[in-house]
Amino acid sequence: FAPEDVILLSGFASQATLAIQKAQMIAALNQAKENLEGTVQEQAQHIEVLNEELSQKQTKLKYEYPEIIGRSAAMMRVFELLDHVTQTKIPVWIFGESGTGKELIARSLHFNSPRKKAPFVTENCSAIPENLLESELFGFKRGAFSQADRDRVGLFEMANGGTLFLDEVADMSLAMQAKLLRVLQEGEVRPLGSNKTVKIDVRLVTASNRDLRRMVQEEKFRQDLFFRINGMTVPLPPLRERQEDIPLLVHFLTKKIAKEYGLKPSAFQQEAIQVLMKRSWSGNIRELEGTVRNALLFAGGKAITGKMLMLSEGIAPAPIPIETKMTEEPTGSDSKAPILDPKQEAERKKILSLARKYGGDKNMIAEDLGVTLKSVYNMMDRYGIPKKKSLLQKFLREASA
């Protein structure tokens, strides 16, 4: 070929190369689209079959449980238990690991019952210091203590005619257990600082992730109170014991999370579902929800594979040990302190007083307050008190100066 012919043919070859590459890309995209449509259709059919099975089982139940996702034999046994006890006033103890949905069970008990138009009141017993839990539950009159500048209705009165749900009831001290027992026996409360009692009509539902029966044997929980609150036990299975529910849960969580966080919805491929079903899920549904959220964020609308699930695990930051969060902790009394109401200020002063008394020993502080160590950490975080011992001692010296 002449030089000018080579130049002309090279130009044609370049154009032909681009055309071939474009055709290959279009073919690849069409194939990916077909694969994705096939995955979505396969998953939709699988979900449809599961929903049909669930509907057949639910027709045998008296009540609907739309907020509780599950079709496994273990969950059907839970629903059957709820069916038997919902219409009664019998107290219920819900026993299950963290993240299994204990509050959802309590809500179902209330909103399927004749009490559904009355209040449903909840409280986490581990989140409130011992000296404040009594006033939270039973209320107080103005002047009952130095910070009581007005009357306050307790949670038992708030829930009158309805349901009171006490989560982590195992964290109550023995002294507080005795006071709760008296209220349940008498059917009345006496607010702090009052000499009058108030009759109450409350259905009590309690929950814990610790076995109260074992705690009774270890003399860490009152046997008479256990008999009072345990009219019926509803044991919640961990997610590892109801793995057949995972496809339904993933489908539900995908729609919920995509809407809540504004993410593109993605289909989970069948092999990704299999990966999820093989995990042990120590954090149960709460952990599964975090995994689905991270997968949606990582996928960006694409079909989610098992490989994506592995990669998405790196999105969530690793927990920082409590004693090593030095850069986030206040280092002196001049740190910016939260604005507190009189009740909170009294609690903060109590923590500081006990910290001085016990030389910053948080286990001793927890024992004195009658709460868990975790509750002490939460209170210190809430009131800007450093937890690391050296920083805490410096903080106390500067606060006293």
CSV table of C-alpha atoms in Angstrom, one decimal:
chain,number,residue,atom,x,y,z
A,1,PHE,CA,0.0,0.0,0.0
A,2,ALA,CA,1.0,3.5,-0.6
A,3,PRO,CA,1.6,5.7,2.5
A,4,GLU,CA,-1.6,7.6,1.9
A,5,ASP,CA,-3.5,4.3,1.7
A,6,VAL,CA,-2.1,3.1,5.0
A,7,ILE,CA,-3.2,6.4,6.7
A,8,LEU,CA,-6.7,6.0,5.2
A,9,LEU,CA,-7.0,2.3,6.2
A,10,SER,CA,-5.7,3.1,9.7
A,11,GLY,CA,-8.5,5.7,10.1
A,12,PHE,CA,-11.1,3.1,9.0
A,13,ALA,CA,-9.6,0.6,11.4
A,14,SER,CA,-9.8,3.0,14.3
A,15,GLN,CA,-13.5,3.7,13.5
A,16,ALA,CA,-14.2,0.0,13.2
A,17,THR,CA,-12.5,-0.7,16.5
A,18,LEU,CA,-14.7,1.9,18.3
A,19,ALA,CA,-17.8,0.5,16.7
A,20,ILE,CA,-16.9,-3.1,17.7
A,21,GLN,CA,-16.1,-2.0,21.3
A,22,LYS,CA,-19.4,0.0,21.5
A,23,ALA,CA,-21.3,-3.1,20.2
A,24,GLN,CA,-19.6,-5.3,22.8
A,25,MET,CA,-20.4,-2.8,25.6
A,26,ILE,CA,-24.1,-2.7,24.5
A,27,ALA,CA,-24.2,-6.5,24.5
A,28,ALA,CA,-22.7,-6.6,28.0
A,29,LEU,CA,-25.1,-4.1,29.3
A,30,ASN,CA,-28.1,-6.0,27.8
A,31,GLN,CA,-26.8,-9.2,29.4
A,32,ALA,CA,-26.4,-7.5,32.7
A,33,LYS,CA,-29.9,-6.1,32.4
A,34,GLU,CA,-31.3,-9.5,31.7
A,35,ASN,CA,-29.4,-11.0,34.6
A,36,LEU,CA,-30.7,-8.3,37.0
A,37,GLU,CA,-34.3,-8.7,35.7
A,38,GLY,CA,-33.9,-12.5,36.2
A,39,THR,CA,-32.6,-12.0,39.7
A,40,VAL,CA,-35.4,-9.6,40.6
A,41,GLN,CA,-38.0,-11.9,39.1
A,42,GLU,CA,-36.6,-14.9,40.9
A,43,GLN,CA,-36.5,-13.0,44.2
A,44,ALA,CA,-40.1,-11.7,43.7
A,45,GLN,CA,-41.3,-15.2,43.1
A,46,HIS,CA,-39.5,-16.5,46.2
A,47,ILE,CA,-40.9,-13.7,48.3
A,48,GLU,CA,-44.4,-14.4,46.9
A,49,VAL,CA,-44.1,-18.1,47.9
A,50,LEU,CA,-43.0,-17.1,51.4
A,51,ASN,CA,-45.8,-14.6,51.8
A,52,GLU,CA,-48.3,-17.2,50.7
A,53,GLU,CA,-47.0,-19.7,53.2
A,54,LEU,CA,-47.1,-17.0,55.9
A,55,SER,CA,-50.7,-16.1,54.9
A,56,GLN,CA,-51.8,-19.7,55.3
A,57,LYS,CA,-50.3,-19.9,58.7
A,58,GLN,CA,-51.6,-16.5,59.8
A,59,THR,CA,-55.2,-17.4,59.0
A,60,LYS,CA,-55.1,-19.8,61.9
A,61,LEU,CA,-54.2,-16.9,64.3
A,62,LYS,CA,-56.8,-14.6,66.0
A,63,TYR,CA,-54.8,-11.4,65.5
A,64,GLU,CA,-52.6,-9.9,62.9
A,65,TYR,CA,-49.0,-8.9,63.7
A,66,PRO,CA,-48.0,-6.7,60.8
A,67,GLU,CA,-45.0,-5.1,62.5
A,68,ILE,CA,-43.4,-8.5,63.3
A,69,ILE,CA,-41.9,-10.1,60.3
A,70,GLY,CA,-41.7,-13.9,60.5
A,71,ARG,CA,-43.1,-17.1,59.1
A,72,SER,CA,-40.8,-19.6,60.8
A,73,ALA,CA,-42.2,-22.3,63.2
A,74,ALA,CA,-40.4,-20.5,66.1
A,75,MET,CA,-42.2,-17.2,65.3
A,76,MET,CA,-45.6,-18.9,64.8
A,77,ARG,CA,-45.2,-20.4,68.3
A,78,VAL,CA,-44.7,-16.8,69.6
A,79,PHE,CA,-47.8,-15.6,67.8
A,80,GLU,CA,-49.8,-18.5,69.2
A,81,LEU,CA,-48.7,-17.5,72.7
A,82,LEU,CA,-49.7,-13.9,72.1
A,83,ASP,CA,-53.1,-15.0,70.8
A,84,HIS,CA,-53.8,-16.7,74.2
A,85,VAL,CA,-52.8,-13.9,76.4
A,86,THR,CA,-53.6,-10.7,74.4
A,87,GLN,CA,-57.2,-10.2,75.6
A,88,THR,CA,-56.3,-10.7,79.3
A,89,LYS,CA,-54.6,-8.6,81.9
A,90,ILE,CA,-52.1,-11.3,82.7
A,91,PRO,CA,-48.6,-9.8,83.1
A,92,VAL,CA,-46.1,-11.0,80.5
A,93,TRP,CA,-42.4,-11.4,80.7
A,94,ILE,CA,-40.6,-11.3,77.3
A,95,PHE,CA,-37.3,-13.1,77.3
A,96,GLY,CA,-34.9,-12.7,74.4
A,97,GLU,CA,-31.5,-11.6,73.3
A,98,SER,CA,-30.7,-8.0,72.5
A,99,GLY,CA,-32.1,-7.0,69.1
A,100,THR,CA,-34.8,-9.7,68.8
A,101,GLY,CA,-37.7,-7.2,68.9
A,102,LYS,CA,-39.0,-7.3,72.5
A,103,GLU,CA,-40.7,-3.9,72.3
A,104,LEU,CA,-42.5,-4.9,69.1
A,105,ILE,CA,-44.0,-7.9,71.0
A,106,ALA,CA,-45.1,-5.6,73.8
A,107,ARG,CA,-46.7,-3.2,71.3
A,108,SER,CA,-48.5,-6.0,69.7
A,109,LEU,CA,-49.9,-7.2,73.0
A,110,HIS,CA,-51.2,-3.7,73.7
A,111,PHE,CA,-52.6,-2.6,70.3
A,112,ASN,CA,-54.4,-5.9,69.8
A,113,SER,CA,-56.0,-5.8,73.3
A,114,PRO,CA,-59.0,-4.0,74.6
A,115,ARG,CA,-56.6,-1.4,76.1
A,116,LYS,CA,-55.4,-0.2,72.7
A,117,LYS,CA,-57.1,3.2,73.0
A,118,ALA,CA,-55.4,3.8,76.4
A,119,PRO,CA,-51.7,4.8,76.7
A,120,PHE,CA,-48.8,2.5,75.9
A,121,VAL,CA,-45.9,3.7,78.1
A,122,THR,CA,-42.3,2.4,77.9
A,123,GLU,CA,-39.2,2.7,80.1
A,124,ASN,CA,-35.8,1.2,80.0
A,125,CYS,CA,-34.8,0.4,83.6
A,126,SER,CA,-31.1,0.3,82.8
A,127,ALA,CA,-31.1,3.8,81.5
A,128,ILE,CA,-32.2,5.5,84.7
A,129,PRO,CA,-30.2,5.7,88.0
A,130,GLU,CA,-31.7,3.9,91.0
A,131,ASN,CA,-32.4,7.1,92.9
A,132,LEU,CA,-34.4,8.5,90.0
A,133,LEU,CA,-36.2,5.3,88.8
A,134,GLU,CA,-38.6,5.4,91.8
A,135,SER,CA,-39.7,8.9,91.0
A,136,GLU,CA,-40.0,8.1,87.3
A,137,LEU,CA,-42.3,5.1,88.0
A,138,PHE,CA,-44.3,6.5,90.9
A,139,GLY,CA,-44.2,10.2,90.5
A,140,PHE,CA,-43.6,12.9,93.2
A,141,LYS,CA,-45.2,15.9,94.8
A,142,ARG,CA,-43.7,19.3,94.9
A,143,GLY,CA,-41.2,19.7,97.7
A,144,ALA,CA,-40.6,15.9,98.0
A,145,PHE,CA,-36.9,16.7,97.5
A,146,SER,CA,-34.8,19.8,96.8
A,147,GLN,CA,-35.3,19.8,93.0
A,148,ALA,CA,-39.0,18.9,93.1
A,149,ASP,CA,-40.4,22.3,92.2
A,150,ARG,CA,-43.7,20.9,90.8
A,151,ASP,CA,-45.8,17.8,91.0
A,152,ARG,CA,-45.0,15.1,88.5
A,153,VAL,CA,-47.1,12.1,87.5
A,154,GLY,CA,-45.3,8.8,87.4
A,155,LEU,CA,-45.3,6.3,84.6
A,156,PHE,CA,-47.8,4.0,86.4
A,157,GLU,CA,-50.3,6.8,86.5
A,158,MET,CA,-49.5,7.8,82.9
A,159,ALA,CA,-50.3,4.2,81.8
A,160,ASN,CA,-53.5,4.0,83.8
A,161,GLY,CA,-56.0,1.9,81.8
A,162,GLY,CA,-53.3,0.9,79.4
A,163,THR,CA,-50.0,-0.9,79.3
A,164,LEU,CA,-46.7,-0.2,81.0
A,165,PHE,CA,-43.6,-1.8,79.3
A,166,LEU,CA,-40.5,-2.0,81.5
A,167,ASP,CA,-37.5,-3.1,79.5
A,168,GLU,CA,-34.3,-4.5,81.1
A,169,VAL,CA,-36.2,-5.2,84.3
A,170,ALA,CA,-33.3,-7.4,85.4
A,171,ASP,CA,-31.2,-4.3,86.0
A,172,MET,CA,-33.4,-3.2,88.9
A,173,SER,CA,-31.8,-3.3,92.3
A,174,LEU,CA,-33.3,-5.5,95.0
A,175,ALA,CA,-34.5,-2.5,96.9
A,176,MET,CA,-36.3,-1.2,93.8
A,177,GLN,CA,-37.7,-4.6,93.2
A,178,ALA,CA,-39.4,-4.6,96.6
A,179,LYS,CA,-41.0,-1.2,95.9
A,180,LEU,CA,-42.3,-2.5,92.5
A,181,LEU,CA,-43.7,-5.6,94.2
A,182,ARG,CA,-45.6,-3.6,96.7
A,183,VAL,CA,-47.3,-1.5,93.9
A,184,LEU,CA,-48.2,-4.7,92.0
A,185,GLN,CA,-49.6,-6.3,95.1
A,186,GLU,CA,-51.7,-3.3,96.2
A,187,GLY,CA,-52.7,-2.0,92.8
A,188,GLU,CA,-51.9,1.5,93.9
A,189,VAL,CA,-48.9,3.9,93.9
A,190,ARG,CA,-47.9,6.6,96.4
A,191,PRO,CA,-46.0,9.4,94.8
A,192,LEU,CA,-42.8,10.5,96.6
A,193,GLY,CA,-43.7,13.2,99.2
A,194,SER,CA,-47.4,12.3,99.3
A,195,ASN,CA,-49.4,10.6,102.1
A,196,LYS,CA,-52.1,9.6,99.6
A,197,THR,CA,-52.2,6.6,97.3
A,198,VAL,CA,-53.5,6.5,93.8
A,199,LYS,CA,-55.4,3.4,92.5
A,200,ILE,CA,-54.1,2.2,89.1
A,201,ASP,CA,-55.2,-0.2,86.5
A,202,VAL,CA,-52.2,-1.1,84.4
A,203,ARG,CA,-51.2,-4.2,82.5
A,204,LEU,CA,-47.5,-4.8,83.1
A,205,VAL,CA,-45.3,-6.2,80.4
A,206,THR,CA,-41.6,-6.7,81.2
A,207,ALA,CA,-38.6,-7.7,79.2
A,208,SER,CA,-35.0,-8.7,79.8
A,209,ASN,CA,-32.1,-10.3,77.9
A,210,ARG,CA,-31.0,-12.0,81.1
A,211,ASP,CA,-32.8,-15.1,82.5
A,212,LEU,CA,-34.7,-14.0,85.5
A,213,ARG,CA,-35.2,-17.7,86.6
A,214,ARG,CA,-31.4,-18.1,86.9
A,215,MET,CA,-31.2,-14.7,88.7
A,216,VAL,CA,-33.8,-15.9,91.2
A,217,GLN,CA,-31.6,-19.0,91.9
A,218,GLU,CA,-28.6,-16.7,92.3
A,219,GLU,CA,-30.7,-14.5,94.7
A,220,LYS,CA,-30.2,-11.5,92.4
A,221,PHE,CA,-33.9,-11.2,91.6
A,222,ARG,CA,-36.8,-11.5,94.0
A,223,GLN,CA,-38.7,-14.7,93.6
A,224,ASP,CA,-42.0,-13.2,94.7
A,225,LEU,CA,-41.6,-10.4,92.1
A,226,PHE,CA,-40.8,-12.9,89.4
A,227,PHE,CA,-44.0,-14.7,90.1
A,228,ARG,CA,-45.9,-11.4,89.9
A,229,ILE,CA,-44.5,-10.3,86.6
A,230,ASN,CA,-44.3,-13.7,84.9
A,231,GLY,CA,-48.0,-14.6,84.3
A,232,MET,CA,-46.7,-15.9,81.0
A,233,THR,CA,-43.3,-16.1,79.5
A,234,VAL,CA,-42.9,-15.2,75.8
A,235,PRO,CA,-39.5,-16.5,74.7
A,236,LEU,CA,-38.2,-14.8,71.6
A,237,PRO,CA,-36.0,-16.9,69.4
A,238,PRO,CA,-32.7,-15.4,68.2
A,239,LEU,CA,-32.3,-14.8,64.5
A,240,ARG,CA,-29.9,-17.8,64.1
A,241,GLU,CA,-32.8,-20.1,65.2
A,242,ARG,CA,-35.2,-18.6,62.6
A,243,GLN,CA,-33.0,-18.3,59.5
A,244,GLU,CA,-35.9,-19.1,57.2
A,245,ASP,CA,-37.2,-15.6,58.1
A,246,ILE,CA,-34.2,-13.8,56.7
A,247,PRO,CA,-35.4,-13.5,53.1
A,248,LEU,CA,-38.6,-11.8,54.4
A,249,LEU,CA,-36.7,-9.6,56.8
A,250,VAL,CA,-34.3,-8.6,54.1
A,251,HIS,CA,-37.1,-7.7,51.7
A,252,PHE,CA,-38.9,-5.7,54.4
A,253,LEU,CA,-35.7,-3.9,55.6
A,254,THR,CA,-34.6,-3.1,52.0
A,255,LYS,CA,-37.8,-1.1,51.4
A,256,LYS,CA,-37.8,0.5,54.8
A,257,ILE,CA,-34.1,1.6,54.7
A,258,ALA,CA,-34.2,2.8,51.1
A,259,LYS,CA,-37.1,5.1,52.0
A,260,GLU,CA,-35.7,6.2,55.3
A,261,TYR,CA,-32.2,7.1,54.1
A,262,GLY,CA,-33.1,8.0,50.5
A,263,LEU,CA,-31.0,5.2,49.0
A,264,LYS,CA,-31.6,3.4,45.7
A,265,PRO,CA,-33.4,0.1,46.3
A,266,SER,CA,-31.4,-2.9,45.3
A,267,ALA,CA,-32.3,-6.6,44.9
A,268,PHE,CA,-30.3,-9.2,46.9
A,269,GLN,CA,-29.1,-12.0,44.7
A,270,GLN,CA,-29.9,-15.5,45.9
A,271,GLU,CA,-26.3,-16.2,46.7
A,272,ALA,CA,-26.2,-13.1,48.9
A,273,ILE,CA,-29.3,-14.3,50.7
A,274,GLN,CA,-27.5,-17.6,51.3
A,275,VAL,CA,-24.6,-15.7,52.7
A,276,LEU,CA,-26.9,-13.9,55.2
A,277,MET,CA,-28.6,-17.1,56.2
A,278,LYS,CA,-25.3,-18.7,57.2
A,279,ARG,CA,-24.3,-16.1,59.6
A,280,SER,CA,-24.8,-16.4,63.4
A,281,TRP,CA,-26.1,-12.8,63.9
A,282,SER,CA,-25.1,-12.2,67.5
A,283,GLY,CA,-26.8,-8.8,67.3
A,284,ASN,CA,-30.0,-10.4,65.8
A,285,ILE,CA,-32.3,-8.2,63.7
A,286,ARG,CA,-30.6,-5.0,64.7
A,287,GLU,CA,-27.3,-6.4,63.3
A,288,LEU,CA,-29.1,-7.6,60.1
A,289,GLU,CA,-30.6,-4.1,59.6
A,290,GLY,CA,-27.1,-2.5,59.8
A,291,THR,CA,-25.8,-5.1,57.2
A,292,VAL,CA,-28.7,-4.4,54.8
A,293,ARG,CA,-28.2,-0.6,55.2
A,294,ASN,CA,-24.5,-0.8,54.4
A,295,ALA,CA,-25.1,-3.1,51.5
A,296,LEU,CA,-27.6,-0.7,50.0
A,297,LEU,CA,-25.2,2.2,50.4
A,298,PHE,CA,-22.4,0.2,48.8
A,299,ALA,CA,-24.5,-1.2,45.9
A,300,GLY,CA,-25.8,2.2,44.6
A,301,GLY,CA,-28.8,0.5,43.0
A,302,LYS,CA,-27.0,-2.5,41.6
A,303,ALA,CA,-27.9,-6.1,42.4
A,304,ILE,CA,-26.3,-7.1,45.7
A,305,THR,CA,-23.9,-10.0,45.6
A,306,GLY,CA,-22.3,-12.0,48.4
A,307,LYS,CA,-19.0,-10.2,47.6
A,308,MET,CA,-20.6,-6.9,48.1
A,309,LEU,CA,-21.8,-8.0,51.5
A,310,MET,CA,-18.3,-8.8,52.5
A,311,LEU,CA,-17.0,-5.4,51.3
A,312,SER,CA,-19.9,-3.5,52.9
A,313,GLU,CA,-18.8,-4.7,56.4
A,314,GLY,CA,-16.0,-2.2,56.3
A,315,ILE,CA,-18.4,0.8,56.1
A,316,ALA,CA,-19.4,0.6,59.7
A,317,PRO,CA,-16.8,2.1,62.0
A,318,ALA,CA,-15.2,-0.3,64.6
A,319,PRO,CA,-16.4,0.4,68.1
A,320,ILE,CA,-13.9,2.5,70.2
A,321,PRO,CA,-13.1,1.0,73.6
A,322,ILE,CA,-14.6,3.2,76.3
A,323,GLU,CA,-11.3,3.9,78.1
A,324,THR,CA,-9.5,4.9,74.9
A,325,LYS,CA,-11.8,7.7,73.7
A,326,MET,CA,-9.4,10.3,75.0
A,327,THR,CA,-9.7,12.8,72.3
A,328,GLU,CA,-13.5,13.1,72.7
A,329,GLU,CA,-13.5,13.5,76.4
A,330,PRO,CA,-13.6,16.7,78.4
A,331,THR,CA,-10.3,17.4,80.2
A,332,GLY,CA,-11.3,20.0,82.7
A,333,SER,CA,-14.2,21.7,84.4
A,334,ASP,CA,-14.1,24.5,81.8
A,335,SER,CA,-15.3,22.1,79.1
A,336,LYS,CA,-18.6,23.0,77.5
A,337,ALA,CA,-21.2,21.5,79.9
A,338,PRO,CA,-24.7,20.5,78.8
A,339,ILE,CA,-27.6,22.6,79.9
A,340,LEU,CA,-29.4,20.7,82.6
A,341,ASP,CA,-32.7,20.9,84.4
A,342,PRO,CA,-32.7,20.7,88.3
A,343,LYS,CA,-33.3,17.0,88.3
A,344,GLN,CA,-30.4,16.3,85.9
A,345,GLU,CA,-28.1,18.7,87.8
A,346,ALA,CA,-28.8,16.7,91.0
A,347,GLU,CA,-28.0,13.5,89.2
A,348,ARG,CA,-24.8,15.0,87.8
A,349,LYS,CA,-23.7,16.2,91.3
A,350,LYS,CA,-24.4,12.8,92.7
A,351,ILE,CA,-22.1,11.1,90.2
A,352,LEU,CA,-19.4,13.6,90.9
A,353,SER,CA,-19.8,13.1,94.7
A,354,LEU,CA,-19.5,9.4,94.3
A,355,ALA,CA,-16.5,9.7,92.0
A,356,ARG,CA,-14.7,11.7,94.7
A,357,LYS,CA,-15.8,9.2,97.4
A,358,TYR,CA,-14.6,6.1,95.5
A,359,GLY,CA,-11.6,7.7,93.8
A,360,GLY,CA,-13.1,7.4,90.3
A,361,ASP,CA,-13.9,3.6,90.7
A,362,LYS,CA,-16.9,3.3,88.4
A,363,ASN,CA,-17.7,-0.2,89.7
A,364,MET,CA,-18.1,1.2,93.2
A,365,ILE,CA,-20.2,4.1,91.8
A,366,ALA,CA,-22.5,1.6,90.0
A,367,GLU,CA,-22.9,-0.5,93.2
A,368,ASP,CA,-23.7,2.6,95.3
A,369,LEU,CA,-26.4,3.7,92.8
A,370,GLY,CA,-27.7,0.2,92.4
A,371,VAL,CA,-27.3,0.3,88.6
A,372,THR,CA,-25.2,-1.4,86.0
A,373,LEU,CA,-21.7,-0.2,85.0
A,374,LYS,CA,-23.1,0.5,81.5
A,375,SER,CA,-25.6,2.9,83.1
A,376,VAL,CA,-22.8,4.8,84.9
A,377,TYR,CA,-20.9,5.2,81.6
A,378,ASN,CA,-24.1,6.5,79.9
A,379,MET,CA,-24.6,9.0,82.7
A,380,MET,CA,-21.0,10.2,82.5
A,381,ASP,CA,-21.4,10.7,78.8
A,382,ARG,CA,-24.6,12.5,79.2
A,383,TYR,CA,-23.2,15.0,81.7
A,384,GLY,CA,-19.8,15.6,80.1
A,385,ILE,CA,-17.9,13.8,82.8
A,386,PRO,CA,-14.7,12.0,81.6
A,387,LYS,CA,-14.5,8.3,82.1
A,388,LYS,CA,-10.7,7.7,81.9
A,389,LYS,CA,-9.5,7.7,85.5
A,390,SER,CA,-6.6,10.1,85.1
A,391,LEU,CA,-8.8,12.6,83.2
A,392,LEU,CA,-11.6,12.1,85.7
A,393,GLN,CA,-9.3,12.9,88.7
A,394,LYS,CA,-8.1,16.1,86.9
A,395,PHE,CA,-11.7,17.0,86.2
A,396,LEU,CA,-12.7,16.6,89.8
A,397,ARG,CA,-9.7,18.7,91.0
A,398,GLU,CA,-10.5,21.5,88.7
A,399,ALA,CA,-14.2,21.3,89.6
A,400,SER,CA,-13.3,21.7,93.3
A,401,ALA,CA,-10.9,24.6,92.7
